[in-house]
Coordinates of C-alpha atoms in Angstrom, one line a residue:
X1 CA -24.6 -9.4 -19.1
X2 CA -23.4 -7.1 -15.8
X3 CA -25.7 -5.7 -14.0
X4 CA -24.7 -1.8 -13.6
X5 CA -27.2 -1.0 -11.2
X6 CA -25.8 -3.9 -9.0
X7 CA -22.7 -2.9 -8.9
X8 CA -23.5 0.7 -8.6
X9 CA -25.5 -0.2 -5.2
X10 CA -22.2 -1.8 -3.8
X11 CA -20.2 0.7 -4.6
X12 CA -22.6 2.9 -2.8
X13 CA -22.4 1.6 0.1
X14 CA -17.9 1.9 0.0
X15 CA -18.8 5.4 -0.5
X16 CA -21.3 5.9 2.5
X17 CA -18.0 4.3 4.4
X18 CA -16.0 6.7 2.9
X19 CA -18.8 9.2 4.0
X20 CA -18.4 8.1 7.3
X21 CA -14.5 8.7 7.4
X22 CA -15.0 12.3 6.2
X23 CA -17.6 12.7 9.6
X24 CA -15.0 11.3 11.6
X25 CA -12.5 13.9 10.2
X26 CA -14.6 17.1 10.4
X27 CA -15.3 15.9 14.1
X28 CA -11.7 15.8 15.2
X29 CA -11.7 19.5 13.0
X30 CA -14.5 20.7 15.2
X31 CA -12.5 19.6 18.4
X32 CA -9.7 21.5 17.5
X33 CA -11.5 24.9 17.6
X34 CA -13.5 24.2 14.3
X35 CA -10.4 24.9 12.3
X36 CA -10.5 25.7 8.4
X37 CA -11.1 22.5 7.1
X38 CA -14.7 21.7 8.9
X39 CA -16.8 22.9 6.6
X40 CA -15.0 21.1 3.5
X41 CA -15.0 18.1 5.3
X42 CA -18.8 18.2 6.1
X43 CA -19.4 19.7 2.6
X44 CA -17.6 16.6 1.0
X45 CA -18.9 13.7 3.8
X46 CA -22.8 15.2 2.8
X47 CA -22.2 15.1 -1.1
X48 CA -20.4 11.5 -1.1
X49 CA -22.8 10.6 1.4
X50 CA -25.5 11.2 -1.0
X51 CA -23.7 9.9 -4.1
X52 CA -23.5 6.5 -2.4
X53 CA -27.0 6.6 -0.8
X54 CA -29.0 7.1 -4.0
X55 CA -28.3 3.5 -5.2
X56 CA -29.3 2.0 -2.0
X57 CA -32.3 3.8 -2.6
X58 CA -33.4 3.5 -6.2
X59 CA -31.7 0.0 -6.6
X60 CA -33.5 -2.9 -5.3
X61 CA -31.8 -5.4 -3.4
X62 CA -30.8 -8.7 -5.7
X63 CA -29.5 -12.5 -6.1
X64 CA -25.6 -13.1 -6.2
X65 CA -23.2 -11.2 -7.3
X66 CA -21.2 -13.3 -10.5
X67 CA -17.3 -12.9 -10.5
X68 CA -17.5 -10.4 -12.7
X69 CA -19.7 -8.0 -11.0
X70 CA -17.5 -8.8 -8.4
X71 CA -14.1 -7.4 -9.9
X72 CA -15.9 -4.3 -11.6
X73 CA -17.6 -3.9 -8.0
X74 CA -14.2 -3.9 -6.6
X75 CA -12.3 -1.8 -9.1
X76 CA -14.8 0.4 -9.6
X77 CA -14.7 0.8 -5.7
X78 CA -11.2 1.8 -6.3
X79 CA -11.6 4.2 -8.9
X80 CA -14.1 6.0 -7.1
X81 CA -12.7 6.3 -3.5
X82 CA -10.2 8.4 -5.3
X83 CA -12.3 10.1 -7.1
X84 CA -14.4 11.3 -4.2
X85 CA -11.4 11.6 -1.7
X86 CA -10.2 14.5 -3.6
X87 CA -13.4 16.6 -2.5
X88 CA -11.9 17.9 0.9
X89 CA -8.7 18.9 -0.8
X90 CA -10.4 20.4 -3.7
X91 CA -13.3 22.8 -1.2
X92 CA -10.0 23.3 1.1
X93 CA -8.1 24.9 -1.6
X94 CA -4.7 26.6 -1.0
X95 CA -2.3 24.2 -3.2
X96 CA -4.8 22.2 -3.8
X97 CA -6.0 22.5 -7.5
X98 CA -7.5 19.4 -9.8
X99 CA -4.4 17.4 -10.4
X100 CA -2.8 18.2 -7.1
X101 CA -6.1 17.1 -5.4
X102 CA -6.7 13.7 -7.3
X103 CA -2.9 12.9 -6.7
X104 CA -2.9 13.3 -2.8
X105 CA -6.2 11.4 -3.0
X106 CA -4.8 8.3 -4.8
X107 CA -1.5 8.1 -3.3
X108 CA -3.1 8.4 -0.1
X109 CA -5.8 5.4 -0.9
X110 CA -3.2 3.7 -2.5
X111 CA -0.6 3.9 0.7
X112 CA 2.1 5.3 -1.4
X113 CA 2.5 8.3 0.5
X114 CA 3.9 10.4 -2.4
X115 CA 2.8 13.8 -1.6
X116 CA 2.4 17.4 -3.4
X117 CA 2.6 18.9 -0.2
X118 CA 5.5 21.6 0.7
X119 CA 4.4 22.8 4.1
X120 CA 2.6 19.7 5.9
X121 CA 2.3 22.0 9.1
X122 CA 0.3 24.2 7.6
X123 CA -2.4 22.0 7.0
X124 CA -5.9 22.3 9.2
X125 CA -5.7 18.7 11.9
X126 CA -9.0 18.0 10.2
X127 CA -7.8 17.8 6.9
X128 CA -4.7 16.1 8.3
X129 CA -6.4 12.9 9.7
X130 CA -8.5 12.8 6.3
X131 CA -5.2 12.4 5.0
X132 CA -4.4 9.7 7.4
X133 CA -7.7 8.3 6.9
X134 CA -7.2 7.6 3.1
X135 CA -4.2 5.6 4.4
X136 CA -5.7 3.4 7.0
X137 CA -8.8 2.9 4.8
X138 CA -6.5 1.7 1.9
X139 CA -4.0 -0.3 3.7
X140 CA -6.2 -3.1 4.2
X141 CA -8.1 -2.8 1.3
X142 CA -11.0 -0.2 0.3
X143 CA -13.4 -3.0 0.3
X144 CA -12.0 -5.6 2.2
X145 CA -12.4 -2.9 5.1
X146 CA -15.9 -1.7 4.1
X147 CA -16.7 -5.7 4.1
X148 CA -15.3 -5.8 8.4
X149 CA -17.6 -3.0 8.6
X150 CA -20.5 -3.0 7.1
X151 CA -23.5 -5.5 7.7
X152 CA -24.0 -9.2 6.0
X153 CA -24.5 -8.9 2.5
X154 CA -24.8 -13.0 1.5
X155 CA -22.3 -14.7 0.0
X156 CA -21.8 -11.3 -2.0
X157 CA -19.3 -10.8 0.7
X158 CA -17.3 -13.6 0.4
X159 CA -17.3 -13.0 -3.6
X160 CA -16.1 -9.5 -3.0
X161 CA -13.5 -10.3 -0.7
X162 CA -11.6 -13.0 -3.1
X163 CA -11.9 -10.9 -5.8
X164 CA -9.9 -8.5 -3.9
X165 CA -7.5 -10.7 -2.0
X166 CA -4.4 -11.9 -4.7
X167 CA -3.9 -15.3 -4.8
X168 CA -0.6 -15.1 -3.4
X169 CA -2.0 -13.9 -0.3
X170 CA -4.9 -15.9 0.4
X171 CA -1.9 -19.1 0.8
X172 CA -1.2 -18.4 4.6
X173 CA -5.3 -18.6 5.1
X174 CA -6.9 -21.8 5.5
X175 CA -10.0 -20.2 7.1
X176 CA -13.2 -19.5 5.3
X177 CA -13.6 -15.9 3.7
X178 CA -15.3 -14.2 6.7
X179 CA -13.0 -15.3 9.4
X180 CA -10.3 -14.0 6.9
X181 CA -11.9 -10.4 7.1
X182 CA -11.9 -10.8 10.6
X183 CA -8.6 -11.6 11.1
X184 CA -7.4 -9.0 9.1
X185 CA -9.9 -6.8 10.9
X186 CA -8.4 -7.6 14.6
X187 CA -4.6 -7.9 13.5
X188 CA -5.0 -4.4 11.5
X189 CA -6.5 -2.4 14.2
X190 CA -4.5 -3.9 17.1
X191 CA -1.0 -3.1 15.6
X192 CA -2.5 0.4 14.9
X193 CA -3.7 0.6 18.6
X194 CA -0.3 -0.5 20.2
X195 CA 1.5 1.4 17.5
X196 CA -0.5 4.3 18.8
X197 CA 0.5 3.5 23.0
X198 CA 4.5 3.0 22.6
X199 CA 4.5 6.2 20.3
X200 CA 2.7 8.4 22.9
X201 CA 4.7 6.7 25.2
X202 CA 8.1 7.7 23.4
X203 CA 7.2 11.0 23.3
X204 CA 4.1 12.2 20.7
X205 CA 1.5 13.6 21.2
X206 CA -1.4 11.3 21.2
X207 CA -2.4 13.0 17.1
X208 CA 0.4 12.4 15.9
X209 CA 0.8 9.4 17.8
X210 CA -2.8 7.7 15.9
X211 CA -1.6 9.3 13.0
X212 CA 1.7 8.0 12.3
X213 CA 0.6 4.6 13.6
X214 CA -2.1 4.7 11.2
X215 CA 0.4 5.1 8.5
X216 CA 3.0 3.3 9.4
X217 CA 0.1 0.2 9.7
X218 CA -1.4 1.0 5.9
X219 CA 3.2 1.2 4.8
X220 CA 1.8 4.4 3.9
X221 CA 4.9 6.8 4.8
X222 CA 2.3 10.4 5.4
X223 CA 3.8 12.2 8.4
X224 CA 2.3 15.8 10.2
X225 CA 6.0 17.1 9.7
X226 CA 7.5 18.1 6.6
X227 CA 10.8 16.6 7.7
X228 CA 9.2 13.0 8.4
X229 CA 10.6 11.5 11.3
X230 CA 13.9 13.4 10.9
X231 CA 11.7 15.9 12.5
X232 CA 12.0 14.2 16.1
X233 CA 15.8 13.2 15.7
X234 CA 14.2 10.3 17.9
X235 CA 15.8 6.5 18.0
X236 CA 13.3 5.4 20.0
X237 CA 10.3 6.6 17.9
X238 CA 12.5 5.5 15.2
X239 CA 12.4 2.0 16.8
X240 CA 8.8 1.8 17.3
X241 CA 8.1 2.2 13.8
X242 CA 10.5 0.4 12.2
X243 CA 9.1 -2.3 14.5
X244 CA 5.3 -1.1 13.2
X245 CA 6.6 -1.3 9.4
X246 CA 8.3 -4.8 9.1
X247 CA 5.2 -6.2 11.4
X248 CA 2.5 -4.2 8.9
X249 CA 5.0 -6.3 6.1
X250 CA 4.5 -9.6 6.8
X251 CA 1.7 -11.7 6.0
X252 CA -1.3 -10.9 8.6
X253 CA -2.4 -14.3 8.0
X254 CA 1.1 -15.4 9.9
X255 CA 0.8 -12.6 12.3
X256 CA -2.3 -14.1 13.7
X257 CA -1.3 -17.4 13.6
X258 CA 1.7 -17.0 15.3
X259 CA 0.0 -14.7 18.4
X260 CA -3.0 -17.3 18.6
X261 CA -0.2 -20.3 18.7
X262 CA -1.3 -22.0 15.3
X263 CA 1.0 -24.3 13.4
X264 CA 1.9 -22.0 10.4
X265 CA 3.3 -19.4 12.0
X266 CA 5.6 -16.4 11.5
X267 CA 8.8 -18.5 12.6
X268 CA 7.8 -21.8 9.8
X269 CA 7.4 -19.1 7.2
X270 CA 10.4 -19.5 4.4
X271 CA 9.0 -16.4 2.7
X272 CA 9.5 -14.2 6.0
X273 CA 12.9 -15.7 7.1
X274 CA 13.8 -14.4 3.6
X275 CA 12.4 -11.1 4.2
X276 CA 14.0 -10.6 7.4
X277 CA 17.2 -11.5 5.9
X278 CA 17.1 -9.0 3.5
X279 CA 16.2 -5.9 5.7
X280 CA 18.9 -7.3 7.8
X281 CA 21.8 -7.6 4.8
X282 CA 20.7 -4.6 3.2
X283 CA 21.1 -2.3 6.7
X284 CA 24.5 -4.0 7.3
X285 CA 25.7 -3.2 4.0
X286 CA 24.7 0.6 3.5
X287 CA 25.7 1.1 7.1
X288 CA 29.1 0.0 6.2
X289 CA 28.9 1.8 3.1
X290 CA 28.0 5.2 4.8
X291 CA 30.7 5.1 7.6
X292 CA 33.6 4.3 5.3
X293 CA 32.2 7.3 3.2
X294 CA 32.2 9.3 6.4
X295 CA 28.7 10.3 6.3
X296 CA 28.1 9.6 9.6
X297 CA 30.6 10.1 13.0
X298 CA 30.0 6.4 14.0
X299 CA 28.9 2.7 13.0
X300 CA 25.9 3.1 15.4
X301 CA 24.8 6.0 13.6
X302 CA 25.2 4.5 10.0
X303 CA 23.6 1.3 10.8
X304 CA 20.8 3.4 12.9
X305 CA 19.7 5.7 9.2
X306 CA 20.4 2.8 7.0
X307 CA 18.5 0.3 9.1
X308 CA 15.1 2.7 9.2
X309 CA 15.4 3.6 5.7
X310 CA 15.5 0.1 4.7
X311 CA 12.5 -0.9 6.6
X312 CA 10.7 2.2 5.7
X313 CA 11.5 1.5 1.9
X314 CA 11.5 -2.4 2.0
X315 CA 8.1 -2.3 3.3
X316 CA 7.2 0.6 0.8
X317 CA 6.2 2.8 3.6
X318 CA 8.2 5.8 2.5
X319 CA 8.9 7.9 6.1
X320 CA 12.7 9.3 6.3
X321 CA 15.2 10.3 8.4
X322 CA 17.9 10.9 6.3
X323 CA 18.1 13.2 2.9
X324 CA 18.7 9.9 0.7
X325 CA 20.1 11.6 -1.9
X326 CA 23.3 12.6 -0.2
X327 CA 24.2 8.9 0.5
X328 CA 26.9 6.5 -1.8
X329 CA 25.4 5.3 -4.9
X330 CA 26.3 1.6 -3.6
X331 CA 24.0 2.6 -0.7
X332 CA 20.7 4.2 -3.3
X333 CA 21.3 0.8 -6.0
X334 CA 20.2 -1.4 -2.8
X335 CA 17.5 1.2 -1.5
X336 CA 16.1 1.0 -5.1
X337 CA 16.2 -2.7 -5.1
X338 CA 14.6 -3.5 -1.9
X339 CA 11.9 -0.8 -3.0
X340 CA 11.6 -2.9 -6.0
X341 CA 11.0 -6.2 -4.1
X342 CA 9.3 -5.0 -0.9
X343 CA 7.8 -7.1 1.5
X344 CA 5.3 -10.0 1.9
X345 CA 2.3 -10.8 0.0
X346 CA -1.0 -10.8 2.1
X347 CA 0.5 -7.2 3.9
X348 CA -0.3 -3.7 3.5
X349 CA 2.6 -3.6 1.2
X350 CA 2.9 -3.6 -2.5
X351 CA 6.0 -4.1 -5.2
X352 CA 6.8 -7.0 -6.8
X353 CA 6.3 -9.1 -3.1
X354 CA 9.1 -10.9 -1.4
X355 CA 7.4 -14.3 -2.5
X356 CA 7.4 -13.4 -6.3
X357 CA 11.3 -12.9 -5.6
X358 CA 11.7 -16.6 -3.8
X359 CA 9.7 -18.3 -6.5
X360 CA 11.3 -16.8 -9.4
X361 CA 14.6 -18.0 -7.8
X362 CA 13.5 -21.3 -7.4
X363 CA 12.5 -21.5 -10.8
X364 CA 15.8 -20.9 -11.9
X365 CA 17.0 -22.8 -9.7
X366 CA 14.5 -25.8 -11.3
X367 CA 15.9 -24.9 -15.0
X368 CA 19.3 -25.3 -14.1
X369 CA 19.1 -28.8 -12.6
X370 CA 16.6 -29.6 -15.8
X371 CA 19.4 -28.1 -17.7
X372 CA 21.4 -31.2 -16.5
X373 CA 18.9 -33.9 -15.9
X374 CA 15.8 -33.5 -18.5
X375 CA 14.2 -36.4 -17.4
X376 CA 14.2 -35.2 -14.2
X377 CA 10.7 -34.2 -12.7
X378 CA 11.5 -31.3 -10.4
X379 CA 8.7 -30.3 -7.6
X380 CA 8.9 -26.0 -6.8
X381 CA 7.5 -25.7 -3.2
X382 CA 7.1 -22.4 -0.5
X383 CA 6.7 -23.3 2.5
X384 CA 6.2 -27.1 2.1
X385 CA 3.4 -26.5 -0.5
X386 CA 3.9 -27.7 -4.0
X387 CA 3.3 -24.9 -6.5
X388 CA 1.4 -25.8 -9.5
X389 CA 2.3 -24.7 -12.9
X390 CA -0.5 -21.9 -13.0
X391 CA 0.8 -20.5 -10.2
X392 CA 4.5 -20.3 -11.3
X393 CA 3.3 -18.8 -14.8
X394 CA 1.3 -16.2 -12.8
X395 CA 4.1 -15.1 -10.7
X396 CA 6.6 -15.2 -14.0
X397 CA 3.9 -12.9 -16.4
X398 CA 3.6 -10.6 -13.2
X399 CA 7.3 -9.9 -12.7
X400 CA 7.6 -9.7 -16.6
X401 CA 4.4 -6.8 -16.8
X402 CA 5.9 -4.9 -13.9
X403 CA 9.1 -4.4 -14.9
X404 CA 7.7 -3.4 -18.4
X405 CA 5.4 -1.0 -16.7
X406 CA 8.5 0.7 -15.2
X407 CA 10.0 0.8 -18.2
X408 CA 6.9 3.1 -19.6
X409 CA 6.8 5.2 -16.6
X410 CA 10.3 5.5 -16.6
X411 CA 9.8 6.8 -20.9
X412 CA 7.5 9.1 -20.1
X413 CA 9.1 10.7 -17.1
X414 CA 12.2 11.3 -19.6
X415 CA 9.6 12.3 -22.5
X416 CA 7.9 15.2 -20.4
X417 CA 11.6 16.7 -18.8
X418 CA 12.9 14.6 -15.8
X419 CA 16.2 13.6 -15.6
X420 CA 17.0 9.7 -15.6
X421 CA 17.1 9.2 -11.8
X422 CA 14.1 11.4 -11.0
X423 CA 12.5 9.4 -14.0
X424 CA 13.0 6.1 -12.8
X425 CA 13.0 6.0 -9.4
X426 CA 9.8 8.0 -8.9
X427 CA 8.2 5.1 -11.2
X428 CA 9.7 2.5 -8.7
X429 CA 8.3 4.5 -6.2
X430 CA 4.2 4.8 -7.5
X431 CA 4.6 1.5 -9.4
X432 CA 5.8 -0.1 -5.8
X433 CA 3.5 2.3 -3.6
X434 CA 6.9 3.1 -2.1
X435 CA 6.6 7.2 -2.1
X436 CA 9.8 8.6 -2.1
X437 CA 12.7 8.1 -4.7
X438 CA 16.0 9.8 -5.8
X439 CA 16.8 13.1 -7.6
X440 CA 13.9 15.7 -7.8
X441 CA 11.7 13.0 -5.3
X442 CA 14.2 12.3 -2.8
X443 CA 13.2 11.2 0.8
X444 CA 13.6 15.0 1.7
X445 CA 11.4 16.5 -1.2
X446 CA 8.1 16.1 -2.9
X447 CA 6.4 15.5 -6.2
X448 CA 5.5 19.6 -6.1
X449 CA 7.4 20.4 -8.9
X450 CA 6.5 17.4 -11.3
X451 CA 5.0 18.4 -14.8
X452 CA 0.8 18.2 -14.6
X453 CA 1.2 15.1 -16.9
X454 CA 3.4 13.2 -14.9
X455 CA 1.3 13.8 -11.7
X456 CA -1.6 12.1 -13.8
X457 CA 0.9 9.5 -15.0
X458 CA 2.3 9.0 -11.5
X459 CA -1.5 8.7 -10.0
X460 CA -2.2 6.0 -12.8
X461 CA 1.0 3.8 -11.7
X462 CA 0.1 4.1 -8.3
X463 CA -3.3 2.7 -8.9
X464 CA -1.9 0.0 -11.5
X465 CA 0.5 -1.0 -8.6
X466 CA -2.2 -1.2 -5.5
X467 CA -4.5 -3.3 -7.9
X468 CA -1.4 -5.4 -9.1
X469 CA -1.2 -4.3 -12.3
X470 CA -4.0 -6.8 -14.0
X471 CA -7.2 -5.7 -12.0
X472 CA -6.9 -2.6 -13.7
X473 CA -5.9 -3.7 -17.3
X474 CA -8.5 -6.1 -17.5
X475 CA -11.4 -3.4 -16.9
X476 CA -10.2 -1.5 -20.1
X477 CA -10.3 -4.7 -22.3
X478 CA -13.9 -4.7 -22.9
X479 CA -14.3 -7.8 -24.8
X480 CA -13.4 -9.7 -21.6
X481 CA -17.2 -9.2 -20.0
X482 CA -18.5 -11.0 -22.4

């Protein structure tokens, strides 16, 4: 049997980190003149802060956590980081009623980026890096960042942290589970830190500087201008982050190896020469695509839009530069696909991962040649590593459950009054954590306008994408605790 108060006590203490993060943002509200969002963000950092300290009080500490505690601990986490992220939104006010509220909150925690918000400008700078901070806390992980954080809890931590690492992305590792929240620890926060310099240095200011690094790091896509990066009509800012975004989507198990001088590296990985491959095809081919459709003077130009947008969509980041939806339709069938594959497992990023997509093609590749030799016993490997059956299954009922899960959202969006392409593409968009889409939730609008159902829908994909579709399913199907 579980043991609620257990898992209640840990998910106390991810709220009194979340509690922390709402300090943080009423400070940088009081040092800009103690602008409208202080209060709210004390208000809400004093009520989750008590939420999460009254299990540490009234719960006494206790043996192991089993692996189930471990996943509720973990969704549960999930769940109620939303939850209680809403608060500033919800004291704040203005646009921000219920749904609105819960919907920035979970596609902020759940680095999608999708966002309700008409007038980003007119937000308080407190409640602005709040936003941020949803972002950065959910980019590496609600409690995989708690874990680098907060003190030695046993081997509860290293339960925790497997239970939220995938499978997939745990293959690059072959440390033990604390070094692993180390590593991701040091590689997080440094990109983010020289992320930060070589934007000030191209021309922000140092806020928006830490706060687009900070979202570009999470392959969030939030921006302090409505206009996203079209706002600075900048190629080098542009350059810094799409450097920032296809860095934040590779495996950060690679990134570290390859800085430190290890063995498996970044330049040995099959799954990342893909990757780049892709982002670089895909910019060729809608640049080519936009200047013969004279959308832009010059090649340079073309290549320039089409190359950020890829990276920004590929790595399910979501900032623009470029109103999507007045591109070819050759040009928005490959931004949909690389925003259905997206980047590397064991990143910031979600979507189907660019691993799923290399094993599922070697598995057809297998069939075929079984297709002509039956006898044949044919060996799938990534990156010299023999995949076992389990494995391949895994990946084959993952592909299979998202694609179904689109096709729901993509009912429903039709059911409640969007039009096909505003239907599907803004379920690509939650399902992958990508943020923006086509039609009504182009790369130049917002998800304003979408029917209150849809919102809740949309918030629901969003989390059944961050958790990879299973860690939330399985907390519904009750008969699976026992």
């Amino acid at each position: 049997m579980m043991r609620i108060d257990l898992i209640l006590r840990y998910v106390g203490l991810v709220m009194l980190f979340i509690a922390a993060f709402m300090l943080l943002s009423a400070v940088i509200s009081l040092a800009s003149g103690m602008d409208s969002s202080f209060y709210p963000l004390l208000l809400s950092a004093l009520l989750t802060a008590l939420l999460g300290a009254f299990p540490q009080i009234f719960v006494e500490k206790q043996s192991q956590l089993t692996g189930k505690e471990g996943f509720a601990v973990v969704v549960g986490s999930w769940l109620v980081a939303c939850v209680v992220g809403m608060f500033p939104y919800l004291v704040w006010g203005g646009d921000f009623n219920l749904v609105n509220a819960l919907f920035e909150s979970v596609s902020g925690f759940t680095t999608t980026g999708a966002t309700i918000i008409g007038d980003i400008e007119a937000l308080p700078r407190g409640l602005l890096f709040w936003r941020f901070s949803t972002c950065w806390i959910g980019g590496m992980g609600v409690v995989m960042f708690a874990l680098a954080i907060l003190p030695a809890i046993g081997r509860s931590k290293m339960m925790l942290a497997n239970v939220e690492m995938s499978t997939l992305a745990k293959e690059n590792y072959r440390y033990r589970t604390q070094m692993i929240v180390q590593i991701l620890s040091v590689v997080y926060v440094g990109i983010t830190l020289l992320s930060t310099l070589l934007l000030k240095a191209a021309g922000m200011n140092w806020f928006d500087a830490l706060c687009h690094a900070m979202s570009g790091v999470s392959t969030c896509g939030f921006s302090t201008k409505s206009l996203s990066l079209a706002f600075y009509n900048s190629p080098i800012l542009e350059a810094v982050l799409i450097a920032t975004m296809i860095t934040a989507g590779v495996h950060f198990g690679l990134i570290y190896a390859t800085v430190t001088g290890k063995r498996g590296n970044l330049f040995r990985s099959e799954v990342a020469r893909v990757y780049l491959c892709v982002i670089a095809v895909a910019s060729v081919l809608i640049a080519i695509s936009l200047f013969a459709a004279e959308l832009y003077p010059t090649f340079g130009q073309s290549f320039r839009h089409a190359l950020f947008q890829v990276s920004s969509l590929i790595t399910t980041t979501g900032f623009a530069t470029a109103d999507t939806n007045t591109w070819t339709s050759f040009a928005m069938l490959i931004l949909v696909f690389v925003s259905l594959v997206c980047a590397c497992s064991g990143s910031t990023t979600g979507g189907i991962k660019m691993d799923r997509l290399v094993l599922a093609y070697k598995m057809l590749k297998a069939r075929m040649k079984q297709q002509r030799h039956p006898n044949a016993v044919i060996r799938i490997k990534l990156d010299g590593t023999i995949q076992e059956s389990d494995m391949l299954h895994t990946v084959m009922v993952f592909i299979v459950a998202y694609l179904m899960l689109l096709l729901v959202g993509s009912l429903l969006g039709t059911l409640f009054g969007l039009d096909m392409t505003t239907a599907f593409t803004s379920a690509v968009a939650c399902v992958g954590n990508v943020g923006p889409g086509f039609g009504e939730v182009g790369s130049m609008d917002n998800y304003a306008a979408m029917p209150v159902v849809m919102k809740y829908v949309d918030a629901l994909l969003m989390l059944f994408g961050r958790l990879e579709i299973f860690g939330l399913i399985q907390l519904f199907f009750m008969k699976w605790w026992k």
